[in-house]
Amino acid sequence: LNKTVAASILDNLLSVDDVYELPRLQVRSEEDRDHKIEIQQPIEDAGGNTDKCSPIVIYENRNGKDVVGDGNHTLNAAKDAKHCSEVPVIRIPFEVHSKYTNQELKGVSNLLNKKPEIIKKAMSIDD
């Protein structure tokens, strides 16, 4: 990527309500409620701050509209979290994603959410 494209990708925060209204390139077969709550709770604990959230991937001007390509659980968690008004985003310019089909972009999203090679269970509150 050239510096202009790289700079446009590194966006900052957008309104959670605005991003929530965007169409989505659905990758997962269903939403995992427990995963959404696991993301939502730290947002609420931080007073609505999303600094520790992965950014929402937005494909700019995909078929005439900006489209969410990754981050559905984070977006849903932020939408439901108390006092949360903004989410971090990464905007992928049209000139970058236009070369790929929706199926190929879904593959990219799956790679962004791949299972780790080393499986480890995180500690719980009770631990």
Coordinates of N, CA and C in Angstrom, one line a residue:
L1 N 0.8 -1.2 0.0 CA 0.0 0.0 0.0 C 0.9 1.3 0.0
N2 N 0.4 2.3 -0.7 CA 1.1 3.5 -0.7 C 0.8 4.3 0.6
K3 N 1.5 5.4 0.9 CA 1.3 6.1 2.1 C -0.1 6.8 2.2
T4 N -0.6 7.2 1.1 CA -2.0 7.8 1.1 C -3.0 6.8 1.4
V5 N -3.0 5.6 0.8 CA -3.9 4.6 1.1 C -3.8 4.2 2.6
A6 N -2.5 4.0 3.0 CA -2.3 3.5 4.4 C -2.9 4.6 5.4
A7 N -2.7 5.8 5.1 CA -3.2 6.9 6.0 C -4.7 6.9 6.1
S8 N -5.4 6.6 5.0 CA -6.8 6.6 5.0 C -7.4 5.3 5.7
I9 N -6.6 4.3 5.7 CA -7.0 3.1 6.4 C -7.0 3.3 7.9
L10 N -6.0 4.1 8.4 CA -5.9 4.3 9.8 C -6.9 5.4 10.3
D11 N -8.1 5.0 10.4 CA -9.1 6.0 10.8 C -9.1 6.0 12.3
N12 N -10.1 6.7 12.9 CA -10.1 6.7 14.4 C -11.5 6.2 14.9
L13 N -12.2 7.0 15.5 CA -13.5 6.6 16.1 C -14.7 7.2 15.3
L14 N -15.7 6.4 15.1 CA -16.9 6.8 14.5 C -18.1 6.5 15.5
S15 N -19.2 7.2 15.3 CA -20.4 7.0 16.1 C -20.8 5.6 16.0
V16 N -21.1 4.9 17.1 CA -21.6 3.5 17.1 C -22.9 3.4 16.4
D17 N -23.8 4.5 16.6 CA -25.1 4.4 15.9 C -24.9 4.5 14.4
D18 N -24.0 5.3 13.9 CA -23.8 5.4 12.4 C -23.2 4.2 11.9
V19 N -22.3 3.6 12.5 CA -21.7 2.3 12.0 C -22.7 1.2 12.1
Y20 N -23.5 1.2 13.2 CA -24.5 0.1 13.4 C -25.5 0.1 12.2
E21 N -25.8 1.2 11.6 CA -26.8 1.3 10.6 C -26.2 0.8 9.2
L22 N -24.9 0.7 9.1 CA -24.3 0.2 7.8 C -24.7 -1.2 7.5
P23 N -24.8 -1.5 6.2 CA -25.0 -2.9 5.8 C -23.8 -3.7 6.2
R24 N -24.0 -5.0 6.3 CA -22.9 -5.9 6.8 C -22.6 -7.0 5.8
L25 N -21.4 -7.4 5.6 CA -21.0 -8.5 4.9 C -20.9 -9.7 5.9
Q26 N -22.0 -10.4 6.0 CA -22.1 -11.4 7.1 C -21.2 -12.6 6.8
V27 N -20.4 -12.9 7.8 CA -19.4 -14.0 7.7 C -19.8 -15.2 8.5
R28 N -20.1 -14.9 9.8 CA -20.4 -16.0 10.7 C -21.9 -16.5 10.5
S29 N -22.1 -17.7 10.8 CA -23.4 -18.3 10.6 C -24.4 -17.8 11.6
E30 N -23.9 -17.5 12.8 CA -24.8 -16.9 13.8 C -24.0 -16.1 14.8
E31 N -24.7 -15.2 15.5 CA -24.0 -14.5 16.6 C -23.9 -15.3 17.8
D32 N -22.7 -15.1 18.5 CA -22.4 -15.8 19.7 C -22.7 -14.8 20.9
R33 N -23.8 -15.0 21.5 CA -24.3 -14.1 22.6 C -23.2 -14.0 23.7
D34 N -22.6 -15.1 24.1 CA -21.7 -15.1 25.2 C -20.4 -14.3 24.8
H35 N -20.0 -14.4 23.5 CA -18.9 -13.6 23.0 C -19.2 -12.1 23.0
K36 N -20.4 -11.8 22.6 CA -20.8 -10.4 22.6 C -20.7 -9.8 24.0
I37 N -21.3 -10.5 25.0 CA -21.3 -10.1 26.4 C -19.9 -10.0 26.9
E38 N -19.0 -10.9 26.5 CA -17.6 -10.9 26.9 C -16.9 -9.6 26.4
I39 N -17.3 -9.1 25.3 CA -16.8 -7.8 24.7 C -17.4 -6.6 25.4
Q40 N -18.7 -6.8 25.6 CA -19.6 -5.7 26.1 C -19.2 -5.3 27.6
Q41 N -18.9 -6.3 28.4 CA -18.6 -6.0 29.8 C -17.4 -5.1 30.0
P42 N -16.3 -5.3 29.4 CA -15.2 -4.4 29.6 C -15.4 -3.0 29.1
I43 N -16.3 -2.9 28.0 CA -16.6 -1.6 27.5 C -17.4 -0.8 28.6
E44 N -18.4 -1.5 29.2 CA -19.2 -0.9 30.3 C -18.3 -0.6 31.5
D45 N -17.4 -1.5 31.9 CA -16.5 -1.3 33.0 C -15.6 -0.1 32.8
A46 N -15.3 0.3 31.5 CA -14.5 1.4 31.1 C -15.3 2.7 30.9
G47 N -16.6 2.6 31.3 CA -17.4 3.8 31.1 C -17.8 4.1 29.7
G48 N -17.8 3.0 28.8 CA -18.2 3.2 27.4 C -17.0 3.3 26.5
N49 N -15.8 3.3 27.0 CA -14.5 3.4 26.3 C -14.3 2.1 25.5
T50 N -13.9 2.3 24.2 CA -13.6 1.1 23.3 C -12.2 1.0 22.9
D51 N -11.3 1.7 23.6 CA -9.9 1.7 23.3 C -9.3 0.3 23.2
K52 N -9.8 -0.6 24.0 CA -9.3 -2.0 24.0 C -10.1 -3.0 23.1
C53 N -10.8 -2.4 22.2 CA -11.6 -3.2 21.3 C -10.9 -3.3 19.9
S54 N -11.0 -4.4 19.2 CA -10.5 -4.5 17.9 C -11.4 -3.6 17.0
P55 N -10.8 -2.9 16.0 CA -11.5 -2.0 15.2 C -12.5 -2.7 14.3
I56 N -13.6 -2.0 13.9 CA -14.6 -2.5 13.0 C -14.0 -2.2 11.6
V57 N -14.0 -3.2 10.7 CA -13.5 -3.1 9.3 C -14.6 -2.6 8.5
I58 N -14.4 -1.5 7.8 CA -15.4 -0.9 6.9 C -14.8 -0.9 5.5
Y59 N -15.5 -1.5 4.5 CA -15.2 -1.4 3.1 C -15.9 -0.2 2.5
E60 N -15.1 0.8 2.1 CA -15.7 2.1 1.6 C -16.3 1.9 0.2
N61 N -17.6 2.4 0.1 CA -18.3 2.4 -1.2 C -18.4 1.1 -1.9
R62 N -18.7 0.1 -1.1 CA -18.9 -1.3 -1.7 C -20.3 -1.3 -2.3
N63 N -20.4 -1.5 -3.6 CA -21.7 -1.4 -4.3 C -22.5 -0.2 -3.9
G64 N -21.8 0.9 -3.8 CA -22.4 2.2 -3.5 C -22.6 2.6 -2.1
K65 N -22.3 1.7 -1.1 CA -22.4 2.0 0.3 C -21.2 1.5 1.1
D66 N -20.9 2.2 2.2 CA -19.9 1.6 3.1 C -20.5 0.4 3.7
V67 N -19.7 -0.7 3.9 CA -20.2 -2.0 4.4 C -19.2 -2.4 5.5
V68 N -19.8 -2.9 6.6 CA -19.0 -3.5 7.7 C -18.6 -4.9 7.2
G69 N -17.3 -5.1 7.2 CA -16.7 -6.4 6.8 C -16.2 -7.3 7.9
D70 N -16.0 -6.7 9.1 CA -15.6 -7.5 10.2 C -15.9 -6.7 11.5
G71 N -16.2 -7.4 12.6 CA -16.4 -6.7 13.9 C -17.9 -6.7 14.3
N72 N -18.7 -7.6 13.8 CA -20.1 -7.6 14.2 C -20.3 -7.8 15.7
H73 N -19.5 -8.7 16.3 CA -19.7 -8.9 17.8 C -19.3 -7.6 18.5
T74 N -18.2 -7.0 18.1 CA -17.8 -5.8 18.8 C -18.8 -4.7 18.6
L75 N -19.3 -4.5 17.4 CA -20.3 -3.5 17.1 C -21.5 -3.7 17.9
N76 N -22.0 -4.9 18.0 CA -23.2 -5.2 18.7 C -23.0 -5.0 20.2
A77 N -21.8 -5.4 20.7 CA -21.5 -5.1 22.1 C -21.4 -3.7 22.4
A78 N -20.8 -2.9 21.6 CA -20.7 -1.4 21.8 C -22.1 -0.8 21.7
K79 N -23.0 -1.3 20.8 CA -24.3 -0.7 20.7 C -25.1 -0.9 22.0
D80 N -24.9 -2.1 22.6 CA -25.7 -2.5 23.8 C -25.0 -2.0 25.1
A81 N -23.8 -1.6 25.1 CA -23.0 -1.1 26.3 C -23.5 0.2 26.7
K82 N -23.6 0.4 28.0 CA -24.0 1.7 28.6 C -22.9 2.7 28.3
H83 N -23.3 3.9 28.0 CA -22.4 5.0 27.8 C -21.4 4.9 26.7
C84 N -21.6 3.9 25.8 CA -20.7 3.8 24.6 C -21.3 4.6 23.5
S85 N -20.5 5.5 22.9 CA -21.0 6.3 21.8 C -20.1 6.2 20.5
E86 N -18.9 5.6 20.7 CA -18.0 5.6 19.5 C -17.3 4.2 19.5
V87 N -16.9 3.8 18.2 CA -16.2 2.6 18.1 C -15.0 2.8 17.2
P88 N -13.9 2.1 17.4 CA -12.7 2.3 16.5 C -13.0 1.6 15.2
V89 N -12.5 2.2 14.1 CA -12.8 1.6 12.8 C -11.5 1.7 11.9
I90 N -11.4 0.8 11.0 CA -10.4 0.8 9.9 C -11.2 0.8 8.6
R91 N -10.9 1.8 7.8 CA -11.6 2.0 6.5 C -10.7 1.5 5.4
I92 N -11.2 0.5 4.7 CA -10.5 0.0 3.5 C -11.0 0.7 2.3
P93 N -10.1 1.4 1.6 CA -10.5 2.2 0.4 C -11.0 1.3 -0.7
F94 N -11.9 1.9 -1.5 CA -12.5 1.2 -2.6 C -11.4 0.7 -3.6
E95 N -10.4 1.5 -3.8 CA -9.3 1.0 -4.7 C -8.6 -0.2 -4.2
V96 N -8.7 -0.6 -3.0 CA -8.1 -1.8 -2.4 C -9.1 -2.9 -2.5
H97 N -10.3 -2.8 -2.0 CA -11.2 -3.9 -1.9 C -12.0 -4.2 -3.2
S98 N -12.0 -3.2 -4.1 CA -12.8 -3.4 -5.4 C -12.3 -4.6 -6.2
K99 N -11.1 -5.0 -6.0 CA -10.5 -6.1 -6.8 C -11.0 -7.4 -6.4
Y100 N -11.7 -7.5 -5.3 CA -12.1 -8.8 -4.7 C -13.6 -8.9 -4.7
T101 N -14.0 -10.2 -4.8 CA -15.5 -10.5 -4.7 C -15.9 -10.5 -3.2
N102 N -17.2 -10.5 -3.0 CA -17.7 -10.6 -1.6 C -17.2 -11.9 -1.0
Q103 N -17.2 -13.0 -1.7 CA -16.7 -14.3 -1.2 C -15.3 -14.2 -0.7
E104 N -14.5 -13.5 -1.5 CA -13.0 -13.3 -1.2 C -12.9 -12.5 0.1
L105 N -13.7 -11.4 0.2 CA -13.7 -10.6 1.4 C -14.2 -11.3 2.6
K106 N -15.1 -12.2 2.4 CA -15.6 -13.1 3.6 C -14.4 -13.9 4.0
G107 N -13.6 -14.4 3.1 CA -12.4 -15.2 3.4 C -11.4 -14.4 4.2
V108 N -11.3 -13.1 3.8 CA -10.4 -12.2 4.6 C -10.9 -12.1 6.0
S109 N -12.2 -11.9 6.2 CA -12.8 -11.8 7.5 C -12.6 -13.0 8.3
N110 N -12.8 -14.2 7.7 CA -12.5 -15.4 8.4 C -11.1 -15.5 8.9
L111 N -10.1 -15.0 8.1 CA -8.7 -15.0 8.5 C -8.5 -14.1 9.7
L112 N -9.3 -13.0 9.7 CA -9.2 -12.1 10.8 C -9.7 -12.7 12.1
N113 N -10.5 -13.8 12.0 CA -11.1 -14.4 13.2 C -10.7 -15.9 13.3
K114 N -9.5 -16.2 12.7 CA -9.1 -17.6 12.8 C -8.8 -18.1 14.2
K115 N -9.0 -19.4 14.4 CA -8.7 -20.0 15.7 C -7.2 -20.0 15.9
P116 N -6.8 -19.7 17.1 CA -5.3 -19.7 17.4 C -4.8 -21.2 17.3
E117 N -3.6 -21.3 16.9 CA -3.0 -22.6 16.8 C -2.8 -23.3 18.2
I118 N -2.5 -22.5 19.2 CA -2.4 -23.0 20.5 C -3.7 -22.6 21.3
I119 N -4.5 -23.6 21.7 CA -5.7 -23.3 22.4 C -5.5 -23.2 23.9
K120 N -6.0 -22.2 24.4 CA -5.8 -21.9 25.8 C -7.1 -21.3 26.4
K121 N -7.5 -21.8 27.6 CA -8.7 -21.2 28.2 C -8.3 -20.1 29.1
A122 N -9.0 -19.0 28.9 CA -8.7 -17.8 29.7 C -9.2 -18.0 31.1
M123 N -8.6 -17.3 32.1 CA -9.1 -17.4 33.5 C -10.5 -16.8 33.6
S124 N -11.2 -17.3 34.6 CA -12.6 -16.7 34.8 C -12.5 -15.8 36.0
I125 N -13.6 -15.1 36.3 CA -13.7 -14.3 37.5 C -13.6 -15.1 38.7
D126 N -14.1 -16.3 38.8 CA -14.0 -17.2 39.9 C -12.6 -17.6 40.2
D127 N -11.8 -17.8 39.1 CA -10.4 -18.2 39.3 C -9.6 -17.1 40.1

